[in-house]
Structures are given as structure tokens and as C-alpha cells.
Short mmCIF file of C-alpha atoms and ligand atoms in Angstrom, two decimals:
data_model
loop_
_atom_site.label_atom_id
_atom_site.label_comp_id
_atom_site.label_asym_id
_atom_site.label_seq_id
_atom_site.Cartn_x
_atom_site.Cartn_y
_atom_site.Cartn_z
CA MET D 1 7.14 31.93 -1.48
CA THR D 2 4.51 33.21 0.87
CA ASN D 3 2.34 30.82 2.83
CA GLU D 4 -0.66 32.57 1.20
CA THR D 5 0.80 32.06 -2.59
CA THR D 6 1.58 28.62 -2.24
CA GLN D 7 -1.97 27.95 -0.91
CA LEU D 8 -2.82 29.62 -4.06
CA THR D 9 -0.68 27.54 -6.43
CA ASN D 10 -1.95 24.44 -4.75
CA ARG D 11 -5.19 25.36 -4.98
CA GLN D 12 -4.75 26.06 -8.86
CA GLU D 13 -3.22 22.96 -9.07
CA GLU D 14 -5.95 21.35 -7.30
CA GLU D 15 -8.60 23.09 -9.68
CA GLU D 16 -6.55 22.18 -12.79
CA GLU D 17 -6.47 18.45 -11.67
CA GLN D 18 -10.20 18.30 -10.86
CA GLN D 19 -10.55 19.70 -14.26
CA GLN D 20 -9.22 17.20 -16.05
CA GLN D 21 -10.26 14.44 -13.73
CA GLN D 22 -13.33 15.77 -14.60
CA GLN D 23 -12.56 15.59 -18.75
CA ASN D 24 -11.85 11.92 -18.36
CA ILE D 25 -14.81 11.02 -16.21
CA ASP D 26 -16.52 12.40 -19.70
CA ARG D 27 -14.65 10.53 -21.76
CA PRO D 28 -15.02 7.43 -23.02
CA LEU D 29 -13.81 5.13 -20.75
CA TYR D 30 -11.56 2.99 -23.60
CA SER D 31 -11.93 5.49 -26.36
CA GLN D 32 -9.32 5.15 -29.28
CA GLY D 33 -5.97 5.87 -27.49
CA ASN D 34 -6.68 7.44 -24.24
CA HIS D 35 -6.84 4.33 -22.23
CA PRO D 36 -3.76 2.34 -22.13
CA LEU D 37 -6.05 -0.75 -22.29
CA ILE D 38 -6.82 0.56 -25.57
CA SER D 39 -3.62 0.57 -26.73
CA ASN D 40 -3.82 -3.50 -25.97
CA LEU D 41 -6.94 -4.87 -26.43
CA SER D 42 -5.58 -3.80 -30.63
CA ARG D 43 -3.13 -6.19 -30.05
CA ILE D 44 -3.35 -8.42 -27.82
CA ASP D 45 -6.02 -11.15 -27.82
CA PRO D 46 -7.23 -12.54 -24.34
CA TYR D 47 -6.86 -15.91 -25.74
CA GLU D 48 -4.19 -15.83 -27.89
CA ASN D 49 -2.11 -18.30 -25.14
CA ILE D 50 -4.70 -20.84 -24.69
CA HIS D 51 -4.54 -24.16 -26.12
CA THR D 52 -7.44 -24.58 -27.88
CA SER D 53 -7.94 -28.17 -26.61
CA GLN D 54 -7.79 -27.20 -23.61
CA SER D 55 -10.41 -24.20 -23.77
CA PRO D 56 -13.41 -25.44 -23.21
CA VAL D 57 -15.33 -22.47 -25.29
CA ASN D 58 -15.08 -20.62 -28.41
CA ILE D 59 -13.55 -17.60 -28.73
CA SER D 60 -15.97 -14.89 -30.87
CA GLU D 61 -15.16 -11.10 -31.58
CA THR D 62 -18.38 -10.23 -28.95
CA ASP D 63 -16.29 -11.92 -25.89
CA ARG D 64 -13.06 -9.44 -26.47
CA PRO D 65 -13.61 -5.50 -23.82
CA ARG D 66 -15.47 -3.49 -26.21
CA GLU D 67 -14.89 0.24 -26.19
CA VAL D 68 -17.85 1.63 -24.65
CA THR D 69 -19.39 4.79 -25.33
CA SER D 70 -19.56 8.39 -23.79
CA GLU D 71 -23.18 8.63 -23.07
CA ASN D 72 -22.59 4.16 -21.04
CA SER D 73 -19.36 5.51 -19.19
CA GLN D 74 -19.74 5.98 -15.59
CA PRO D 75 -17.74 8.32 -13.36
CA TYR D 76 -14.95 5.37 -11.56
CA ARG D 77 -12.12 5.95 -9.83
CA THR D 78 -8.59 6.83 -11.18
CA ALA D 79 -5.63 4.96 -9.73
CA THR D 80 -4.48 8.31 -7.71
CA ASP D 81 -8.24 8.80 -6.69
CA SER D 82 -7.09 5.37 -4.86
CA HIS D 83 -5.96 7.11 -1.64
CA PRO D 84 -7.70 10.48 -0.07
CA THR D 85 -5.53 13.14 -1.39
CA THR D 86 -5.53 16.63 0.41
CA THR D 87 -7.97 19.67 -0.91
CA ASP D 88 -9.45 22.58 0.76
CA THR D 89 -13.06 20.71 0.10
CA PRO D 90 -13.89 18.76 3.05
CA VAL D 91 -13.31 15.04 2.38
CA GLU D 92 -16.50 13.83 3.40
CA ASP D 93 -18.02 16.02 0.69
CA ARG D 94 -16.10 13.39 -1.75
CA ASP D 95 -17.80 11.80 -3.83
CA THR D 96 -14.77 8.95 -3.86
CA GLU D 97 -15.97 8.92 -0.10
CA LYS D 98 -19.64 8.49 -0.54
CA ASN D 99 -18.88 5.39 -3.19
CA ALA D 100 -15.72 4.49 -0.51
CA ASP D 101 -17.87 1.54 0.60
CA ARG D 102 -19.61 0.80 -3.27
CA ILE D 103 -16.84 -2.57 -4.39
CA GLU D 104 -16.82 -0.56 -7.71
CA ALA D 105 -15.44 2.21 -6.06
CA SER D 106 -11.98 -0.51 -6.04
CA ILE D 107 -12.05 -0.89 -9.60
CA THR D 108 -9.35 1.75 -10.62
CA ASN D 109 -7.94 2.22 -14.40
CA GLU D 110 -4.51 0.94 -12.85
CA SER D 111 -6.37 -2.45 -11.33
CA LEU D 112 -8.14 -3.10 -14.55
CA GLN D 113 -5.15 -2.65 -16.66
CA ASN D 114 -3.08 -5.02 -14.00
CA LEU D 115 -6.20 -7.49 -14.50
CA TYR D 116 -6.09 -7.33 -18.47
CA ASP D 117 -1.52 -7.74 -18.76
CA ASP D 118 -2.11 -10.70 -16.13
CA MET D 119 -4.55 -12.62 -18.13
CA ASN D 120 -2.63 -11.93 -20.98
CA SER D 121 0.74 -13.40 -19.64
CA MET D 122 -0.55 -16.57 -18.24
CA PRO D 123 -1.86 -19.80 -19.98
CA SER D 124 -4.82 -21.70 -19.36
CA CYS D 125 -5.13 -22.73 -15.52
CA SER D 126 -7.99 -21.91 -13.13
CA GLU D 127 -6.00 -18.86 -11.68
CA ARG D 128 -6.27 -17.72 -15.08
CA SER D 129 -9.71 -18.20 -15.30
CA VAL D 130 -10.35 -16.09 -12.20
CA ILE D 131 -8.42 -13.42 -13.08
CA SER D 132 -10.39 -13.43 -16.41
CA LEU D 133 -13.52 -13.35 -14.29
CA LEU D 134 -11.89 -10.76 -12.14
CA TYR D 135 -11.49 -8.14 -15.13
CA TYR D 136 -14.95 -9.05 -16.88
CA ILE D 137 -16.53 -8.78 -14.32
CA SER D 138 -15.08 -5.53 -12.77
CA CYS D 139 -16.10 -4.13 -16.97
CA GLU D 140 -19.48 -5.19 -16.35
CA LEU D 141 -19.78 -2.90 -13.25
CA THR D 142 -17.65 -0.21 -14.44
CA GLN D 143 -18.46 0.26 -18.13
CA ASN D 144 -22.45 0.22 -17.25
CA ASN D 145 -22.01 -1.51 -19.92
CA PRO D 146 -25.21 -3.66 -19.52
CA SER D 147 -24.43 -7.28 -20.74
CA GLY D 148 -21.23 -6.39 -22.31
CA HIS D 149 -19.33 -9.24 -21.25
CA VAL D 150 -21.77 -11.94 -20.19
CA ASN D 151 -20.79 -14.79 -22.98
CA SER D 152 -17.27 -13.99 -21.92
CA ILE D 153 -18.15 -14.41 -18.10
CA ASN D 154 -19.56 -17.36 -19.32
CA LYS D 155 -17.53 -19.28 -20.65
CA GLU D 156 -14.67 -17.99 -18.12
CA LEU D 157 -16.72 -19.42 -15.48
CA GLU D 158 -17.04 -23.16 -17.14
CA SER D 159 -13.35 -23.02 -18.13
CA LEU D 160 -13.18 -22.14 -14.13
CA LYS D 161 -15.49 -25.71 -13.68
CA MET D 162 -13.28 -27.61 -16.15
CA ARG D 163 -9.86 -26.79 -15.00
CA MET D 164 -10.71 -27.07 -11.12
CA ASN D 165 -11.61 -30.61 -12.05
CA SER D 166 -7.91 -31.09 -14.18
CA GLU D 167 -6.19 -29.09 -11.90
CA GLU D 168 -8.01 -31.44 -8.58
CA LYS D 169 -8.39 -28.52 -6.71
CA SER D 170 -11.05 -30.23 -4.58
CA LEU D 171 -11.31 -28.86 -1.76
CA SER D 172 -14.44 -28.41 -0.63
CA ASN D 173 -14.41 -24.60 0.51
CA ILE D 174 -12.86 -23.86 -3.30
CA ARG D 175 -15.81 -25.79 -4.89
CA ASN D 176 -19.26 -24.25 -2.82
CA SER D 177 -17.58 -21.12 -3.52
CA VAL D 178 -17.60 -22.05 -7.00
CA LYS D 179 -21.28 -22.91 -7.05
CA GLU D 180 -22.47 -20.20 -5.01
CA LEU D 181 -20.00 -18.23 -7.56
CA SER D 182 -22.31 -19.24 -10.64
CA VAL D 183 -25.60 -18.57 -8.72
CA TYR D 184 -24.60 -14.90 -8.54
CA ILE D 185 -23.28 -14.60 -12.30
CA GLN D 186 -26.67 -16.17 -13.18
CA ASN D 187 -28.21 -13.46 -11.13
CA GLN D 188 -25.82 -10.71 -12.63
CA ASN D 189 -25.49 -10.04 -8.97
CA TRP D 190 -21.78 -8.53 -10.16
CA GLU D 191 -21.11 -7.37 -6.83
CA GLU D 192 -21.33 -10.73 -4.89
CA ALA D 193 -19.47 -12.22 -7.71
CA LEU D 194 -16.65 -9.98 -7.13
CA LYS D 195 -16.32 -9.91 -3.98
CA LEU D 196 -16.62 -13.99 -3.58
CA LEU D 197 -14.27 -14.02 -7.16
CA ARG D 198 -11.36 -11.74 -4.81
CA LYS D 199 -11.72 -14.18 -2.09
CA LEU D 200 -11.71 -17.49 -4.44
CA PHE D 201 -8.40 -15.64 -5.55
CA LYS D 202 -6.83 -15.35 -2.63
CA GLU D 203 -7.82 -19.07 -1.14
CA ILE D 204 -6.12 -20.23 -4.99
CA CYS D 205 -3.61 -17.77 -5.00
CA PRO D 206 -2.96 -16.28 -1.53
CA LEU D 207 0.86 -14.69 -2.81
CA ASN D 208 -0.32 -12.47 -6.07
CA ILE D 209 3.57 -12.90 -7.63
CA HIS D 210 2.10 -10.15 -10.38
CA ASP D 211 1.22 -8.00 -7.84
CA LEU D 212 4.49 -8.39 -6.10
CA PHE D 213 6.65 -7.56 -8.79
CA ARG D 214 4.56 -4.30 -9.31
CA PHE D 215 5.09 -3.28 -6.13
CA ILE D 216 8.90 -4.30 -6.05
CA ARG D 217 9.06 -1.84 -9.19
CA LYS D 218 7.66 0.68 -7.54
CA VAL D 219 9.97 0.52 -5.26
CA ASP D 220 12.83 0.51 -7.25
CA ASP D 221 11.12 3.69 -9.32
CA ALA D 222 11.54 5.06 -5.62
CA ALA D 223 15.04 4.49 -4.37
CA ASP D 224 16.64 6.57 -7.23
CA GLY D 225 15.86 9.26 -5.50
CA ILE D 226 17.62 8.76 -2.77
CA LYS D 227 21.10 6.61 -3.97
CA ASN D 228 23.63 8.17 -2.39
CA LYS D 229 21.40 10.98 -0.46
CA ASP D 230 21.73 11.28 3.77
CA ILE D 231 18.19 10.84 4.48
CA ILE D 232 15.94 10.64 7.18
CA PHE D 233 13.43 7.62 7.31
CA LEU D 234 10.59 7.49 9.11
CA LEU D 235 9.65 4.08 10.96
CA GLY D 236 6.81 3.16 13.11
CA ASN D 237 3.69 0.88 13.25
CA THR D 238 0.94 1.60 10.55
CA GLY D 239 -1.11 4.48 11.80
CA ALA D 240 1.30 5.58 13.76
CA GLY D 241 1.51 9.10 11.91
CA LYS D 242 4.27 8.88 9.86
CA SER D 243 2.82 10.54 7.03
CA THR D 244 1.52 12.94 8.93
CA THR D 245 4.80 13.89 10.73
CA LEU D 246 6.67 14.09 6.88
CA HIS D 247 3.84 16.82 6.03
CA PHE D 248 4.57 18.35 9.24
CA LEU D 249 8.06 18.70 9.11
CA ALA D 250 7.83 19.05 4.82
CA GLY D 251 5.94 22.55 5.98
CA SER D 252 2.67 21.74 5.36
CA LYS D 253 -0.03 23.75 6.09
CA MET D 254 -1.95 21.23 9.20
CA ILE D 255 -5.58 21.40 10.16
CA ALA D 256 -7.47 18.65 12.39
CA THR D 257 -10.86 17.46 11.10
CA ARG D 258 -13.15 14.41 11.21
CA ILE D 259 -13.87 12.03 7.89
CA LYS D 260 -15.96 9.57 9.14
CA GLY D 261 -16.81 10.90 12.28
CA LEU D 262 -12.83 9.74 12.69
CA ASN D 263 -10.28 12.84 14.09
CA HIS D 264 -8.09 13.71 11.07
CA ILE D 265 -5.24 16.05 11.42
CA MET D 266 -4.75 16.63 7.00
CA ALA D 267 -2.58 18.87 5.36
CA ALA D 268 -4.74 21.70 3.80
CA SER D 269 -1.87 23.03 1.81
CA TRP D 270 1.73 21.80 1.31
CA LYS D 271 5.36 23.51 -0.68
CA ASN D 272 6.24 20.43 -2.66
CA PRO D 273 4.38 18.84 -5.21
CA ASP D 274 5.58 15.71 -4.41
CA LEU D 275 3.74 15.93 -1.53
CA ARG D 276 0.60 15.28 -2.99
CA ASN D 277 1.78 11.56 -3.24
CA VAL D 278 2.18 11.35 0.58
CA THR D 279 -1.32 10.26 1.92
CA THR D 280 -2.85 10.40 5.30
CA SER D 281 -5.65 8.52 7.00
CA PRO D 282 -7.58 8.38 9.79
CA SER D 283 -8.66 4.23 8.71
CA ALA D 284 -7.01 0.88 10.38
CA LYS D 285 -6.61 0.43 7.21
CA SER D 286 -2.58 1.14 6.13
CA GLU D 287 -2.39 3.83 3.97
CA THR D 288 1.22 3.96 2.80
CA ARG D 289 2.59 1.49 0.63
CA PHE D 290 5.84 3.09 -0.82
CA ILE D 291 8.74 4.27 0.17
CA ILE D 292 8.71 8.14 -1.07
CA PRO D 293 11.23 10.60 -0.61
CA ILE D 294 10.49 14.27 -0.06
CA THR D 295 13.45 16.47 -0.40
CA VAL D 296 12.94 19.47 2.61
CA ASP D 297 15.36 22.50 1.78
CA LEU D 298 16.43 23.40 5.63
CA SER D 299 17.76 26.78 4.63
CA GLY D 300 15.66 28.98 6.48
CA VAL D 301 14.04 26.66 8.83
CA VAL D 302 17.48 25.21 10.36
CA ALA D 303 20.26 27.70 11.29
CA SER D 304 23.73 27.27 9.36
CA ARG D 305 22.15 24.87 6.74
CA SER D 306 21.53 26.28 3.43
CA ASP D 307 21.26 22.63 1.86
CA SER D 308 18.76 19.75 2.05
CA ILE D 309 17.50 16.44 3.52
CA ILE D 310 15.71 13.90 2.40
CA ILE D 311 12.62 12.40 4.59
CA CYS D 312 11.47 8.59 3.97
CA ASP D 313 7.92 8.54 4.29
CA THR D 314 7.47 4.60 4.51
CA PRO D 315 5.02 1.83 4.57
CA GLY D 316 3.76 0.94 8.40
CA PHE D 317 5.45 -2.32 10.34
CA GLU D 318 2.74 -4.73 9.90
CA ASP D 319 1.09 -3.74 6.96
CA THR D 320 -2.76 -4.33 6.70
CA ASN D 321 -1.64 -4.64 2.60
CA GLY D 322 -1.00 -8.00 2.39
CA PRO D 323 1.78 -9.98 2.09
CA GLU D 324 2.82 -8.89 -1.78
CA VAL D 325 3.26 -5.18 -0.04
CA ASP D 326 5.23 -6.49 3.31
CA ILE D 327 7.46 -8.55 0.82
CA ALA D 328 8.04 -5.96 -1.88
CA ASN D 329 8.37 -3.44 0.96
CA GLY D 330 11.17 -5.78 2.99
CA ILE D 331 12.74 -6.06 0.16
CA SER D 332 12.97 -3.21 -2.32
CA ILE D 333 12.77 -0.27 0.81
CA ILE D 334 15.67 -1.76 2.27
CA ARG D 335 17.91 -2.47 -0.89
CA ALA D 336 16.98 1.07 -1.09
CA ILE D 337 18.19 2.50 2.08
CA ARG D 338 21.15 -0.03 2.03
CA GLU D 339 21.90 2.40 -1.38
CA CYS D 340 21.75 5.81 0.76
CA LYS D 341 24.97 7.73 1.91
CA SER D 342 23.61 8.04 5.40
CA VAL D 343 19.98 7.33 7.62
CA ARG D 344 18.83 8.79 10.29
CA PRO D 345 15.66 6.18 11.84
CA VAL D 346 13.11 7.99 13.54
CA VAL D 347 10.92 5.91 15.31
CA LEU D 348 6.95 7.04 15.94
CA VAL D 349 5.44 5.57 18.40
CA SER D 350 1.89 6.44 19.22
CA TYR D 351 0.04 7.04 22.26
CA LYS D 352 -2.61 3.95 21.90
CA GLY D 353 0.70 2.10 19.86
CA ILE D 354 2.35 1.92 22.97
CA GLY D 355 0.09 -0.69 24.32
CA ASP D 356 -1.17 -0.37 28.01
CA ARG D 357 1.84 -2.84 29.04
CA PHE D 358 4.00 -1.92 26.53
CA GLU D 359 3.48 -4.06 24.36
CA GLY D 360 2.82 -2.56 21.66
CA LEU D 361 6.68 -0.65 22.19
CA LYS D 362 8.06 -4.48 22.17
CA ASN D 363 6.61 -5.71 19.32
CA LEU D 364 7.62 -2.85 17.25
CA THR D 365 11.45 -2.98 19.08
CA HIS D 366 11.53 -6.77 17.64
CA LEU D 367 10.68 -5.32 13.85
CA LEU D 368 13.31 -2.83 14.42
CA ALA D 369 16.06 -5.42 15.79
CA CYS D 370 15.04 -7.88 12.54
CA LEU D 371 15.74 -5.35 9.98
CA ILE D 372 18.90 -3.97 12.32
CA PRO D 373 20.16 -6.72 13.66
CA LYS D 374 23.16 -4.95 15.35
CA ILE D 375 20.96 -2.65 16.62
CA LYS D 376 23.16 -1.64 19.99
CA ASN D 377 25.90 -0.54 17.62
CA GLU D 378 23.24 1.94 16.15
CA ILE D 379 21.68 3.35 18.61
CA ARG D 380 23.32 6.82 18.79
CA ALA D 381 20.91 7.34 14.86
CA PHE D 382 17.52 7.01 16.39
CA SER D 383 15.46 9.69 17.57
CA TYR D 384 11.87 9.10 18.86
CA ILE D 385 8.58 10.67 18.21
CA PHE D 386 5.17 10.64 20.28
CA THR D 387 2.19 10.83 18.20
CA LYS D 388 -1.49 11.37 19.12
CA TYR D 389 -0.56 12.42 22.44
CA PRO D 390 -3.88 13.99 24.66
CA GLU D 391 -2.83 16.71 26.35
CA ASN D 392 -2.95 15.75 29.80
CA GLU D 393 -0.52 12.89 28.93
CA LYS D 394 1.96 14.23 26.73
CA ASP D 395 4.06 15.74 30.38
CA THR D 396 4.31 12.04 31.57
CA ILE D 397 5.89 10.08 28.52
CA HIS D 398 9.12 10.13 30.29
CA LYS D 399 7.43 8.90 33.45
CA SER D 400 6.05 6.29 32.47
CA LEU D 401 8.87 5.03 30.73
CA ILE D 402 10.30 5.01 34.16
CA ASN D 403 7.25 3.15 35.68
CA ILE D 404 7.96 0.52 32.74
CA SER D 405 11.19 -0.36 33.50
CA GLU D 406 11.02 -0.64 37.33
CA THR D 407 7.91 -2.88 37.05
CA MET D 408 10.01 -4.93 34.68
CA ASN D 409 10.39 -8.55 35.09
CA GLU D 410 13.63 -10.28 34.44
CA GLN D 411 12.26 -12.32 31.09
CA GLU D 412 11.21 -8.70 30.25
CA LYS D 413 14.85 -7.40 30.75
CA SER D 414 16.40 -10.55 29.06
CA ASP D 415 14.92 -9.09 25.78
CA ILE D 416 17.95 -7.78 24.71
CA SER D 417 16.94 -6.04 21.59
CA PHE D 418 14.15 -4.87 23.41
CA MET D 419 16.23 -3.54 25.84
CA ASN D 420 18.55 -1.63 24.20
CA LEU D 421 16.08 0.67 22.01
CA PHE D 422 14.12 1.08 25.41
CA GLU D 423 16.52 2.19 27.77
CA ASP D 424 18.35 4.95 24.73
CA MET D 425 14.46 6.03 24.96
CA LEU D 426 14.44 5.94 28.48
CA LEU D 427 17.63 8.09 28.29
CA LYS D 428 16.41 10.67 24.97
CA THR D 429 13.43 11.36 26.29
CA LYS D 430 15.05 12.76 30.00
CA ARG D 431 16.87 14.97 28.12
CA GLN D 432 13.95 16.23 25.42
CA THR D 433 10.70 14.54 24.72
CA LEU D 434 9.50 15.42 20.99
CA VAL D 435 5.47 15.17 21.06
CA LEU D 436 4.61 16.16 18.21
CA ASP D 437 1.14 18.37 17.73
CA PRO D 438 1.37 18.79 13.90
CA VAL D 439 -1.68 21.83 14.29
CA LYS D 440 0.30 23.91 16.43
CA ASP D 441 3.74 22.75 16.90
CA GLU D 442 6.73 24.43 14.38
CA PRO D 443 8.38 21.84 12.00
CA LYS D 444 11.93 23.84 12.80
CA GLU D 445 12.37 22.49 16.24
CA PHE D 446 11.71 18.72 15.22
CA LEU D 447 14.13 19.07 12.56
CA TYR D 448 16.80 20.68 14.43
CA GLU D 449 16.30 18.02 16.97
CA LEU D 450 16.65 15.35 14.23
CA LEU D 451 19.31 16.48 12.70
CA ARG D 452 21.28 16.58 15.75
CA SER D 453 21.30 12.53 15.86
CA THR D 454 24.45 11.42 14.43
CA ALA D 455 23.84 9.27 11.31
CA ILE D 456 24.07 5.86 10.55
CA GLU D 457 27.03 5.97 7.66
CA ASP D 458 27.29 2.38 6.38
CA PRO D 459 23.85 1.59 5.61
CA LYS D 460 24.73 -1.93 3.57
CA GLU D 461 26.25 -2.82 6.66
CA VAL D 462 23.50 -1.91 8.85
CA PHE D 463 20.36 -2.92 7.76
CA GLN D 464 19.42 -6.50 6.43
CA PHE D 465 16.64 -7.88 4.50
CA SER D 466 13.53 -9.25 6.54
CA ILE D 467 9.56 -9.93 6.41
CA THR D 468 7.39 -10.54 8.88
CA ASP D 469 6.61 -14.71 9.83
CA LYS D 470 3.05 -14.21 8.53
CA SER D 471 4.49 -13.22 5.01
CA LYS D 472 6.77 -15.96 5.06
CA ASN D 473 3.96 -18.73 5.94
CA ILE D 474 1.93 -17.46 2.77
CA VAL D 475 5.08 -17.86 0.80
CA ASN D 476 6.15 -21.12 1.49
CA ASN D 477 1.96 -22.13 1.17
CA GLN D 478 2.36 -20.78 -2.34
CA VAL D 479 4.91 -22.65 -3.15
CA ARG D 480 3.09 -25.78 -2.34
CA LEU D 481 0.85 -24.55 -4.32
CA TYR D 482 2.91 -24.10 -7.29
CA GLN D 483 4.58 -27.84 -6.17
CA LEU D 484 1.09 -28.98 -7.00
CA SER D 485 0.11 -27.51 -9.91
CA ILE D 486 2.90 -28.71 -11.67
CA LEU D 487 3.02 -31.85 -10.60
CA SER D 488 -0.76 -31.42 -11.73
CA ALA D 489 0.10 -30.28 -15.27
CA ILE D 490 3.20 -32.79 -15.66
CA GLN D 491 0.46 -35.18 -15.78
CA ARG D 492 -1.85 -34.13 -18.01
CA TYR D 493 0.68 -33.06 -20.31
CA GLU D 494 0.08 -29.65 -19.76
CA TYR D 495 3.95 -27.96 -20.64
CA SER D 496 2.33 -24.06 -20.78
CA VAL D 497 1.43 -23.88 -17.55
CA ILE D 498 4.87 -25.71 -16.34
CA LYS D 499 6.96 -23.19 -17.97
N1 GTP E 528 -3.80 14.08 16.69
C1 GTP E 528 -2.99 13.28 15.94
N2 GTP E 528 -3.37 12.44 15.34
C2 GTP E 528 -1.94 12.32 14.33
C3 GTP E 528 -0.60 12.67 14.62
N3 GTP E 528 -0.06 11.84 13.42
C4 GTP E 528 -1.02 11.42 12.51
N4 GTP E 528 -2.34 11.65 13.10
C5 GTP E 528 -3.42 10.83 13.36
O1 GTP E 528 -3.24 9.59 12.90
C6 GTP E 528 -4.05 8.69 11.16
C7 GTP E 528 -2.99 7.94 10.77
O2 GTP E 528 -1.64 8.84 10.35
P1 GTP E 528 -1.21 8.59 9.09
O3 GTP E 528 0.08 9.80 8.87
O4 GTP E 528 -1.74 8.45 7.72
O5 GTP E 528 -0.18 7.32 9.45
P2 GTP E 528 1.18 6.77 8.48
O6 GTP E 528 1.70 6.00 9.68
O7 GTP E 528 1.61 7.27 8.33
O8 GTP E 528 -0.06 4.97 8.78
P3 GTP E 528 0.69 4.41 7.28
O9 GTP E 528 0.78 4.49 6.08
O10 GTP E 528 -0.83 3.09 7.36
O11 GTP E 528 1.76 3.07 7.82
C8 GTP E 528 -4.75 10.08 10.66
O12 GTP E 528 -5.75 10.38 10.75
C9 GTP E 528 -3.54 11.38 11.23
O13 GTP E 528 -4.62 12.49 11.08
C10 GTP E 528 -0.79 13.32 15.63
O14 GTP E 528 0.85 13.39 15.91
N5 GTP E 528 -1.62 13.83 16.51
MG1 MG E 529 1.50 6.57 5.73
#
């Protein structure tokens, strides 16, 4: 297919999707049978798990989430809108970007469905009350259905206050938050109420177990695509350019643009439709949340090869998406990688990420050493791509690495994992330094170089599970909170909570 044909096809797909999205917007949010919620709503009673003696509220028909009609439905972001997708339309012009700062923009079909499912899967407890409030207030904000859930919100608030007392959640900041929340709810200030609830939820539930399992399921789905396959595994800090590099290597047409005043290189069109899920962003917030395998055809790209290779996009190290994503990835991505036939790790190092005194590079190597404890034995398999380098700095990379090595002190030299990777980087950049300009460069030159490295043939032996210390602390904290909740529930004979 020619480049022009590909662009045309992509544009047609884009237009079809826009029409589809418009139809979704025009459609009533919960009209019978077209929203996943509706089938659940008809068979699940949100209050069925509540023991009546524990519930301070009487549940009436009007408290249930109700259908809205097309007149009172309003556009809102769908699950896929949560990432800016690449289109020919300037990104700044898109509604999703205009609304990005509004809290409604963070409410998606998927997030509503998740809250509803979580609310239904839990016994009566403060965590459940907060989730219910999050759900009803989100509905209030997105359905443009004035006061449709006010009764439920008030009842859940009362329930939350009562649960806080009985569960002895007496921390003053939590109590103050609930007081503040009452005022917002009284004034029907839903935006502020939702912001505060999200904060409160993090306090009483630092690790969202429901989200954790959802993320693990998503990663597991992707893992099937790389089982027993040869893969190139892109690694690096968040924002280093992994998703951009994947688009580039897979032959997407890359263009330079600006989003909210920030420089950004985006794919204007792509060959493989799966690349639609590989989204990029100039924002400081982590973008990629899951492992995404993309098959890249090598015929006509690399001489002597008529097969294909899978290149995997991954979430960045030190991801800013929270402990749920970090843990799901630390466990599931590694589980997936261990099932591969062979792995070629490619480390992406960005100009800013390297750090003035190479502290960024050191941090990166420590994280890599956690994934691959015997990194020295596997170092041959590594390649390095340098990203976001200004034009006049591109030919200084090897020289600055030499300078770093000459100025290292004894303590730095004793950092073995750092030294292993650093020396390999020094050696490989002497022969050739891969500095990427996604707009001007040719993918075949990069693919050829990446495929020259010797792959890790026994990933099961080489990669080990790992999560960051920050996430470990959050898990410990959550375990402690659950222990306290269980003890308190035992005292109140609330066996549904203990279960
Ligand atoms: N100039 C330049 N910009 C780049 C390059 N690679 C990425 N970028 C920009 O850097 C920003 C982040 O790129 P992403 O590809 O989203 O980074 P990532 O590593 O996938 O980030 P996470 O998904 O959050 O881990 C985007 O604005 C890109 O346009 C590059 O080689 N040169
Ligand atoms: Mg990414």
C-alpha cells in the first residue's frame, strides 16, 4: 500500500470513528441495551449487599441510577478519549483538549462502569460509601440530569458519616474532609465534591484493589500477543519517547506540532491499525498504561528479512499513574516478558532524562537492575536510543559519556549495576550513537541496528518481578488499613466486611 493510500485509509477510518463517536454522543447515555451499565442496572440492585440493619437509609426506586433521555444527555469523554489520539485535526482544536481541565472530562463510560461494579461488589463500609458517592456524583456531572441522584447522594453521605464513626476512622483530616464534603453536597457543588472525594478515597484506600485487578487483566490480555514471540522491548523513564519511537519504527508518518504550547512529535498516519492504541503526549503525566505489542513487518525494510518482529511499548519507569499501574506492570509485564521466545531490550535515554550529573541515568540503571538482576551477563542484548537531543548536542553524546567516566568518584564506580550499563553504553556509542529524530530519520536504519544485537534467549531466567519502593510502602499501608478494618469489623460482628 502506498503512503498516500495508507493516509487516505487512516483518514477514512478516522472519519468513520468520528461519526461513530457523534452517534454515541447523540444517543441517550443509558438507553436500553446500548450501554453496558443498563444491562447491569436492570439486574443488579446497588443496595442488595447492604444488610438492612447496617444501612441508615431506606432505598427507594428513585435512588437508583436512572436512564436519561437524548435531550438531557451531554457529550462526555468515552473510554478511548482518555488518551489524545492522533488525527489530522490539530489537537488543540479538539473538544476533549478544550475540556481537559474540567473534571467531567475525567469521567468516562469505563470509569462509571467500574465505579458501579465496585459499588455492587462490596459490603457496606466507608470505602463502599465513598465509591457510591463517586458514582452518583459522576452521574450527576455527566448526565446533565439535574438533581437526578441527589437523594442517593444525601443518603450515601449520611451512611458515610455513620460508617466513619463505627469504623473509628477518627483521623482529623478525614473527618474534616467529610465535613467539607457535606458543605459541597449541600450546595450541590458537584465538581468540588468529586475532587474532594477522590482525595478522600486515596486516604482511606491508598491502593485501589479493584483497579489493580482490572489493570492486571488488561496486561494479561496483551501478554497473549507476545507469548513465544521474538520481541523488541522499549524501556525508559516516563516521557523518554517510547511510544513515539514505536510509531517511528513501525513506519508512522511523524510530524512536529505543539500542544498547549508544548513541542510534540505525533503520528499523522500509521500503517498498522493497532497503532491507534499507542498514544503519545507532551504532558508530564505518564501516558502509556499497559504493554502494547505491535507487529512490524520487516520485508522491504531490513534486507534479507521477510518476516516480522514485535515491538512492545511499555509504561515508563517511575510511572505517575499510581501504585495500581506500577504493581500491575511490575508483575504482569514481567510475567508476559518471561513467556517470550526472545527479548531485545532497547533503553531510551532522553536529553533531559540523563541529568546534569547523570543522576537520571543512574536512577534508570538501578531500575533496570531490579528487572534484570544479572544484567552484566545480558548486557550484549541491550541497545540505546537517545531522544529529544537538540541538533547541536547530537554529536556530543559519546564525548559527554567519556567525560562522565573520567570524573566519576570511587563511590560512583562501586555502583556495579550502573557501571555495567554505563560501560556498555560507552562502548556501543563509540561504534555508533543512535540519536533519534522521528520526523527526519528513516526507521530501517534504526531497525537494522536494533536487530544486530544478540537477543536474550531465556527471558524466564533473566527477568524478575519488581515494584518500586514507593508502591511497596503503599501496599504495606493498605494491608495495615485492612487489618484495622477487619479488627474493627470483628468487634462489630460485621462478618460481611470481614469476608
Ligand atoms: N524532539 C523529540 N521529541 C520526542 C522524541 N521522542 C518523543 N518526543 C516527545 O516527547 C513526549 C513524550 O513522548 P512519548 O512517546 O509519549 O513518551 P513515553 O516514553 O511513551 O511516555 P510514557 O508513556 O508516559 O511512559 C512527546 O511530546 C513526544 O512528541 C524525540 O526523539 N525527539
Ligand atoms: Mg508511552
